[in-house]
Amino acid sequence: MTSALYDELIAKLRKAHVLGSVGDLLMWDEQVNLPAGSAELRGEQQAVIAQLHHAAISEARVGELVAGLEVGQDGPLDDDARTVVRWARRDHDRATKLPPEFVREKAEQGSRGFHAWAKARAASDFASYAPVLATNLELAKREAAYLGRGDSPYDYMLDKHDPGMSAAIIGPLFAELAEGLAPIVRTITSSGKTPRTLAPFPIEGQRTLLREVTERIGFDYTRGRMDVALHPFSIGSGADNRMTTRYDTPDPLDSLFSAIHEAGHGMYEQGLPREHYHTALGQAAGMGVHESQSRLWENQVGRSRGFWAFFEPRLRELFPTQLADVSSEELYLAINAVEPVVIRTASDEVTYNLHVILRFEIEQKLFSGELAVADLPAAWNATLQRLVGLTPTSDKEGVLQDVHWSDGSFGYFPSYTLGNMVAAQLWTTMVEAKVASDDDFARGDFSKVLDWLHANVHARGKRDTLLELVRRATGRELSPRYLLDYLRARYLPLYT
Ligand code: ZN
């Protein structure tokens, strides 16, 4: 729609979005290119851009425009305009309701927290990290209170990552998932089947392979690129998407699956409606939906028979000596290796969600006060033993393994498992509709999947919450059933 107030708001949102994209670029460059001695100037550059971005979205005129449009000052809003205004309201409130002193305090604490965590983790010294966590928890509760959610701070944190989510919605879903996963893990671990460890692949060949794979599945390199960073990530919009991967790990397929994962994030951004990149209509629905896109390509597609029917010959061409004595079945089992471990990020697709469920349980107890920070390591180890059947040998491998809480990112972990559930449910629908088929994949054709995701997920922007999006795209309510069915179908035949 178009009206004077609406057009003025759109122009302001565009400016804020462009400033945000400059911030993204500085962050990407920091991780990929920045000379070690140039960090100080980069810090200043980022601070200036962050201030400008904050000023653009918190501008009083933005508040006036949103308020005017909300009461129909410029006539009734159509559905799309309502979505744009609703999100502008949310972003404007977040930017204006937090006092500047609080924002500064939180940023400083975040940076202090990160360094304290890195030090504590290296020394496996939880006691030195405990005060940081206690402060971060308190700041999170204060933030929720400023935004009018003081009565349910953990739900506020969940909703921050996945709009509309709450512990009451997630709790039963995760409980059902944990119950269903236990027998699958038991069957696999008692099968006596041990996947082979593949010999290391030369980096040059890995680089060639992941470029070919990500291009083939549909990442548009005329609007994005792939570089190397310590931790793989993807940033930017569909107009300019930057992905990274890494090569220095003992697992020769790690770089490939990291790249497919990040390309999945990138293809979501690239699939959002171009003409709306600067408003909610052209932006991602939330963390969980974002993760569903990366996971779907990484796991459902990237570990399928059809996918490997197409790429295995190329893999053998690139790494002939490394794979000389590895049969096709051995290779496929190595690609779908399952082994419970204590580290979340090193976990396979089957056990990974148990690590997320552990963090969800613990975060709830921390926020309710049922669990004191000092008792975290013991609670962590007991929960891991119950869910995964393992106990870490040190806090470094236990409660100190993740960076997230060090800067106060609570409520973030559940997005990973929500994403896995959404991915499996979208996949089920695509398989039923013959949109996803091993026959197409085996011919190197992944276009039907990408087209379907464009139409049913990407085109929606932020119009739907995660639950609404799943209902609309699959015709069913979000349920862990589809993830459990998918895992059984893929893994049980391999491990029996
Ligand atoms: Zn991801």
mmCIF file of N, CA and C in Angstrom, residues 308-391:
data_model
loop_
_atom_site.group_PDB
_atom_site.id
_atom_site.type_symbol
_atom_site.label_atom_id
_atom_site.label_comp_id
_atom_site.label_asym_id
_atom_site.label_seq_id
_atom_site.Cartn_x
_atom_site.Cartn_y
_atom_site.Cartn_z
ATOM 1 N N TRP A 308 23.994 -38.248 -2.370
ATOM 2 C CA TRP A 308 25.306 -38.899 -2.490
ATOM 3 C C TRP A 308 25.422 -39.747 -3.748
ATOM 4 N N ALA A 309 24.282 -40.171 -4.277
ATOM 5 C CA ALA A 309 24.346 -40.856 -5.572
ATOM 6 C C ALA A 309 24.926 -39.897 -6.602
ATOM 7 N N PHE A 310 24.567 -38.622 -6.482
ATOM 8 C CA PHE A 310 25.071 -37.631 -7.429
ATOM 9 C C PHE A 310 26.500 -37.198 -7.116
ATOM 10 N N PHE A 311 26.807 -36.943 -5.837
ATOM 11 C CA PHE A 311 28.102 -36.337 -5.510
ATOM 12 C C PHE A 311 29.223 -37.345 -5.215
ATOM 13 N N GLU A 312 28.860 -38.616 -4.964
ATOM 14 C CA GLU A 312 29.929 -39.567 -4.619
ATOM 15 C C GLU A 312 30.989 -39.701 -5.722
ATOM 16 N N PRO A 313 30.592 -39.824 -7.004
ATOM 17 C CA PRO A 313 31.622 -39.936 -8.049
ATOM 18 C C PRO A 313 32.575 -38.736 -8.054
ATOM 19 N N ARG A 314 32.021 -37.558 -7.833
ATOM 20 C CA ARG A 314 32.864 -36.355 -7.815
ATOM 21 C C ARG A 314 33.801 -36.379 -6.599
ATOM 22 N N LEU A 315 33.274 -36.846 -5.458
ATOM 23 C CA LEU A 315 34.083 -36.960 -4.239
ATOM 24 C C LEU A 315 35.270 -37.892 -4.489
ATOM 25 N N ARG A 316 34.997 -39.010 -5.167
ATOM 26 C CA ARG A 316 36.061 -39.986 -5.430
ATOM 27 C C ARG A 316 37.073 -39.448 -6.446
ATOM 28 N N GLU A 317 36.580 -38.607 -7.358
ATOM 29 C CA GLU A 317 37.481 -37.990 -8.339
ATOM 30 C C GLU A 317 38.450 -37.028 -7.638
ATOM 31 N N LEU A 318 37.909 -36.311 -6.637
ATOM 32 C CA LEU A 318 38.729 -35.324 -5.944
ATOM 33 C C LEU A 318 39.675 -35.955 -4.921
ATOM 34 N N PHE A 319 39.234 -37.078 -4.336
ATOM 35 C CA PHE A 319 40.040 -37.694 -3.272
ATOM 36 C C PHE A 319 40.244 -39.188 -3.541
ATOM 37 N N PRO A 320 40.866 -39.520 -4.669
ATOM 38 C CA PRO A 320 40.940 -40.935 -5.082
ATOM 39 C C PRO A 320 41.721 -41.812 -4.093
ATOM 40 N N THR A 321 42.847 -41.325 -3.591
ATOM 41 C CA THR A 321 43.634 -42.193 -2.697
ATOM 42 C C THR A 321 42.967 -42.332 -1.331
ATOM 43 N N GLN A 322 42.398 -41.227 -0.829
ATOM 44 C CA GLN A 322 41.774 -41.255 0.505
ATOM 45 C C GLN A 322 40.580 -42.210 0.546
ATOM 46 N N LEU A 323 39.903 -42.379 -0.612
ATOM 47 C CA LEU A 323 38.677 -43.189 -0.609
ATOM 48 C C LEU A 323 38.855 -44.531 -1.323
ATOM 49 N N ALA A 324 40.106 -44.827 -1.691
ATOM 50 C CA ALA A 324 40.359 -46.021 -2.508
ATOM 51 C C ALA A 324 39.778 -47.296 -1.889
ATOM 52 N N ASP A 325 39.931 -47.458 -0.572
ATOM 53 C CA ASP A 325 39.459 -48.710 0.023
ATOM 54 C C ASP A 325 38.172 -48.516 0.827
ATOM 55 N N VAL A 326 37.443 -47.430 0.541
ATOM 56 C CA VAL A 326 36.173 -47.177 1.243
ATOM 57 C C VAL A 326 35.024 -47.502 0.290
ATOM 58 N N SER A 327 34.174 -48.453 0.671
ATOM 59 C CA SER A 327 33.047 -48.808 -0.199
ATOM 60 C C SER A 327 31.960 -47.731 -0.110
ATOM 61 N N SER A 328 31.017 -47.764 -1.044
ATOM 62 C CA SER A 328 29.929 -46.784 -1.042
ATOM 63 C C SER A 328 29.132 -46.850 0.258
ATOM 64 N N GLU A 329 28.867 -48.065 0.724
ATOM 65 C CA GLU A 329 28.089 -48.216 1.956
ATOM 66 C C GLU A 329 28.867 -47.687 3.148
ATOM 67 N N GLU A 330 30.174 -47.957 3.165
ATOM 68 C CA GLU A 330 31.011 -47.446 4.267
ATOM 69 C C GLU A 330 31.037 -45.923 4.251
ATOM 70 N N LEU A 331 31.096 -45.366 3.054
ATOM 71 C CA LEU A 331 31.104 -43.907 2.940
ATOM 72 C C LEU A 331 29.781 -43.332 3.451
ATOM 73 N N TYR A 332 28.675 -43.955 3.037
ATOM 74 C CA TYR A 332 27.364 -43.439 3.446
ATOM 75 C C TYR A 332 27.182 -43.538 4.962
ATOM 76 N N LEU A 333 27.689 -44.614 5.551
ATOM 77 C CA LEU A 333 27.597 -44.758 7.014
ATOM 78 C C LEU A 333 28.470 -43.705 7.706
ATOM 79 N N ALA A 334 29.653 -43.438 7.140
ATOM 80 C CA ALA A 334 30.536 -42.410 7.726
ATOM 81 C C ALA A 334 29.867 -41.039 7.666
ATOM 82 N N ILE A 335 29.141 -40.775 6.591
ATOM 83 C CA ILE A 335 28.424 -39.501 6.430
ATOM 84 C C ILE A 335 27.295 -39.396 7.460
ATOM 85 N N ASN A 336 26.741 -40.540 7.820
ATOM 86 C CA ASN A 336 25.630 -40.569 8.783
ATOM 87 C C ASN A 336 26.052 -41.215 10.107
ATOM 88 N N ALA A 337 27.277 -40.889 10.520
ATOM 89 C CA ALA A 337 27.805 -41.460 11.766
ATOM 90 C C ALA A 337 27.034 -40.928 12.969
ATOM 91 N N VAL A 338 26.688 -41.823 13.880
ATOM 92 C CA VAL A 338 26.025 -41.429 15.132
ATOM 93 C C VAL A 338 26.835 -41.961 16.302
ATOM 94 N N GLU A 339 27.214 -41.042 17.186
ATOM 95 C CA GLU A 339 27.897 -41.471 18.408
ATOM 96 C C GLU A 339 27.663 -40.412 19.480
ATOM 97 N N PRO A 340 27.012 -40.796 20.604
ATOM 98 C CA PRO A 340 26.774 -39.814 21.656
ATOM 99 C C PRO A 340 28.100 -39.280 22.212
ATOM 100 N N VAL A 341 28.188 -37.963 22.330
ATOM 101 C CA VAL A 341 29.374 -37.331 22.921
ATOM 102 C C VAL A 341 28.907 -36.246 23.888
ATOM 103 N N VAL A 342 29.851 -35.698 24.660
ATOM 104 C CA VAL A 342 29.440 -34.708 25.667
ATOM 105 C C VAL A 342 29.343 -33.295 25.101
ATOM 106 N N ILE A 343 29.934 -33.066 23.937
ATOM 107 C CA ILE A 343 29.967 -31.718 23.356
ATOM 108 C C ILE A 343 28.822 -31.544 22.341
ATOM 109 N N ARG A 344 28.009 -30.523 22.548
ATOM 110 C CA ARG A 344 26.865 -30.275 21.658
ATOM 111 C C ARG A 344 27.279 -30.108 20.201
ATOM 112 N N THR A 345 28.270 -29.226 19.962
ATOM 113 C CA THR A 345 28.604 -28.902 18.573
ATOM 114 C C THR A 345 29.256 -30.076 17.841
ATOM 115 N N ALA A 346 29.746 -31.058 18.605
ATOM 116 C CA ALA A 346 30.361 -32.227 17.957
ATOM 117 C C ALA A 346 29.343 -33.356 17.810
ATOM 118 N N SER A 347 28.089 -33.082 18.158
ATOM 119 C CA SER A 347 27.082 -34.145 18.164
ATOM 120 C C SER A 347 26.489 -34.394 16.789
ATOM 121 N N ASP A 348 26.047 -35.620 16.581
ATOM 122 C CA ASP A 348 25.395 -35.994 15.338
ATOM 123 C C ASP A 348 23.938 -35.530 15.370
ATOM 124 N N GLU A 349 23.290 -35.743 14.236
ATOM 125 C CA GLU A 349 21.925 -35.280 14.051
ATOM 126 C C GLU A 349 20.926 -35.939 15.007
ATOM 127 N N VAL A 350 21.226 -37.167 15.445
ATOM 128 C CA VAL A 350 20.275 -37.891 16.302
ATOM 129 C C VAL A 350 20.364 -37.414 17.753
ATOM 130 N N THR A 351 21.572 -37.271 18.273
ATOM 131 C CA THR A 351 21.720 -36.941 19.699
ATOM 132 C C THR A 351 21.767 -35.436 19.969
ATOM 133 N N TYR A 352 21.965 -34.654 18.917
ATOM 134 C CA TYR A 352 22.125 -33.202 19.080
ATOM 135 C C TYR A 352 20.997 -32.566 19.899
ATOM 136 N N ASN A 353 19.780 -32.958 19.586
ATOM 137 C CA ASN A 353 18.642 -32.301 20.238
ATOM 138 C C ASN A 353 18.574 -32.562 21.735
ATOM 139 N N LEU A 354 19.155 -33.671 22.175
ATOM 140 C CA LEU A 354 19.178 -33.954 23.614
ATOM 141 C C LEU A 354 20.012 -32.898 24.341
ATOM 142 N N HIS A 355 21.065 -32.431 23.675
ATOM 143 C CA HIS A 355 21.908 -31.385 24.269
ATOM 144 C C HIS A 355 21.143 -30.068 24.367
ATOM 145 N N VAL A 356 20.295 -29.822 23.403
ATOM 146 C CA VAL A 356 19.492 -28.591 23.438
ATOM 147 C C VAL A 356 18.433 -28.692 24.533
ATOM 148 N N ILE A 357 17.824 -29.867 24.643
ATOM 149 C CA ILE A 357 16.788 -30.064 25.669
ATOM 150 C C ILE A 357 17.393 -29.851 27.062
ATOM 151 N N LEU A 358 18.612 -30.332 27.257
ATOM 152 C CA LEU A 358 19.316 -30.103 28.532
ATOM 153 C C LEU A 358 19.399 -28.601 28.822
ATOM 154 N N ARG A 359 19.823 -27.814 27.835
ATOM 155 C CA ARG A 359 19.992 -26.371 28.042
ATOM 156 C C ARG A 359 18.648 -25.683 28.289
ATOM 157 N N PHE A 360 17.619 -26.137 27.613
ATOM 158 C CA PHE A 360 16.276 -25.576 27.821
ATOM 159 C C PHE A 360 15.806 -25.842 29.259
ATOM 160 N N GLU A 361 16.002 -27.075 29.730
ATOM 161 C CA GLU A 361 15.605 -27.413 31.111
ATOM 162 C C GLU A 361 16.354 -26.532 32.112
ATOM 163 N N ILE A 362 17.656 -26.386 31.893
ATOM 164 C CA ILE A 362 18.480 -25.640 32.839
ATOM 165 C C ILE A 362 18.179 -24.142 32.800
ATOM 166 N N GLU A 363 17.972 -23.611 31.627
ATOM 167 C CA GLU A 363 17.648 -22.176 31.537
ATOM 168 C C GLU A 363 16.346 -21.857 32.281
ATOM 169 N N GLN A 364 15.363 -22.721 32.127
ATOM 170 C CA GLN A 364 14.098 -22.474 32.831
ATOM 171 C C GLN A 364 14.314 -22.429 34.331
ATOM 172 N N LYS A 365 15.112 -23.389 34.824
ATOM 173 C CA LYS A 365 15.345 -23.450 36.276
ATOM 174 C C LYS A 365 16.176 -22.266 36.764
ATOM 175 N N LEU A 366 17.095 -21.791 35.938
ATOM 176 C CA LEU A 366 17.889 -20.618 36.326
ATOM 177 C C LEU A 366 16.990 -19.395 36.440
ATOM 178 N N PHE A 367 16.089 -19.233 35.480
ATOM 179 C CA PHE A 367 15.217 -18.056 35.487
ATOM 180 C C PHE A 367 14.168 -18.124 36.594
ATOM 181 N N SER A 368 13.706 -19.330 36.912
ATOM 182 C CA SER A 368 12.681 -19.438 37.966
ATOM 183 C C SER A 368 13.312 -19.365 39.352
ATOM 184 N N GLY A 369 14.644 -19.526 39.417
ATOM 185 C CA GLY A 369 15.310 -19.506 40.719
ATOM 186 C C GLY A 369 15.389 -20.882 41.349
ATOM 187 N N GLU A 370 14.826 -21.873 40.671
ATOM 188 C CA GLU A 370 14.865 -23.245 41.202
ATOM 189 C C GLU A 370 16.298 -23.763 41.263
ATOM 190 N N LEU A 371 17.139 -23.242 40.367
ATOM 191 C CA LEU A 371 18.537 -23.666 40.324
ATOM 192 C C LEU A 371 19.424 -22.444 40.560
ATOM 193 N N ALA A 372 20.336 -22.561 41.544
ATOM 194 C CA ALA A 372 21.287 -21.472 41.796
ATOM 195 C C ALA A 372 22.476 -21.627 40.862
ATOM 196 N N VAL A 373 23.063 -20.507 40.458
ATOM 197 C CA VAL A 373 24.193 -20.548 39.535
ATOM 198 C C VAL A 373 25.298 -21.474 40.063
ATOM 199 N N ALA A 374 25.540 -21.417 41.362
ATOM 200 C CA ALA A 374 26.618 -22.224 41.949
ATOM 201 C C ALA A 374 26.388 -23.729 41.748
ATOM 202 N N ASP A 375 25.118 -24.119 41.624
ATOM 203 C CA ASP A 375 24.807 -25.559 41.489
ATOM 204 C C ASP A 375 24.733 -26.018 40.039
ATOM 205 N N LEU A 376 25.074 -25.111 39.118
ATOM 206 C CA LEU A 376 24.963 -25.425 37.689
ATOM 207 C C LEU A 376 25.772 -26.644 37.236
ATOM 208 N N PRO A 377 27.069 -26.721 37.582
ATOM 209 C CA PRO A 377 27.849 -27.856 37.064
ATOM 210 C C PRO A 377 27.236 -29.204 37.438
ATOM 211 N N ALA A 378 26.803 -29.336 38.682
ATOM 212 C CA ALA A 378 26.230 -30.618 39.123
ATOM 213 C C ALA A 378 24.922 -30.899 38.380
ATOM 214 N N ALA A 379 24.096 -29.856 38.227
ATOM 215 C CA ALA A 379 22.819 -30.037 37.522
ATOM 216 C C ALA A 379 23.073 -30.402 36.069
ATOM 217 N N TRP A 380 24.045 -29.748 35.471
ATOM 218 C CA TRP A 380 24.421 -30.009 34.071
ATOM 219 C C TRP A 380 24.790 -31.487 33.909
ATOM 220 N N ASN A 381 25.703 -31.938 34.760
ATOM 221 C CA ASN A 381 26.208 -33.305 34.606
ATOM 222 C C ASN A 381 25.114 -34.350 34.841
ATOM 223 N N ALA A 382 24.258 -34.081 35.820
ATOM 224 C CA ALA A 382 23.189 -35.035 36.106
ATOM 225 C C ALA A 382 22.202 -35.093 34.932
ATOM 226 N N THR A 383 21.900 -33.926 34.351
ATOM 227 C CA THR A 383 20.954 -33.896 33.236
ATOM 228 C C THR A 383 21.542 -34.569 31.999
ATOM 229 N N LEU A 384 22.827 -34.339 31.752
ATOM 230 C CA LEU A 384 23.473 -34.965 30.593
ATOM 231 C C LEU A 384 23.480 -36.485 30.751
ATOM 232 N N GLN A 385 23.746 -36.916 31.970
ATOM 233 C CA GLN A 385 23.749 -38.363 32.232
ATOM 234 C C GLN A 385 22.355 -38.934 31.958
ATOM 235 N N ARG A 386 21.337 -38.247 32.415
ATOM 236 C CA ARG A 386 19.970 -38.735 32.227
ATOM 237 C C ARG A 386 19.581 -38.742 30.743
ATOM 238 N N LEU A 387 19.933 -37.694 30.020
ATOM 239 C CA LEU A 387 19.467 -37.576 28.633
ATOM 240 C C LEU A 387 20.366 -38.287 27.625
ATOM 241 N N VAL A 388 21.678 -38.170 27.810
ATOM 242 C CA VAL A 388 22.607 -38.686 26.806
ATOM 243 C C VAL A 388 23.360 -39.921 27.317
ATOM 244 N N GLY A 389 23.326 -40.138 28.641
ATOM 245 C CA GLY A 389 24.005 -41.314 29.188
ATOM 246 C C GLY A 389 25.499 -41.123 29.349
ATOM 247 N N LEU A 390 25.937 -39.862 29.386
ATOM 248 C CA LEU A 390 27.371 -39.576 29.537
ATOM 249 C C LEU A 390 27.560 -38.504 30.609
ATOM 250 N N THR A 391 28.739 -38.530 31.253
ATOM 251 C CA THR A 391 29.079 -37.470 32.191
ATOM 252 C C THR A 391 30.412 -36.870 31.766
#
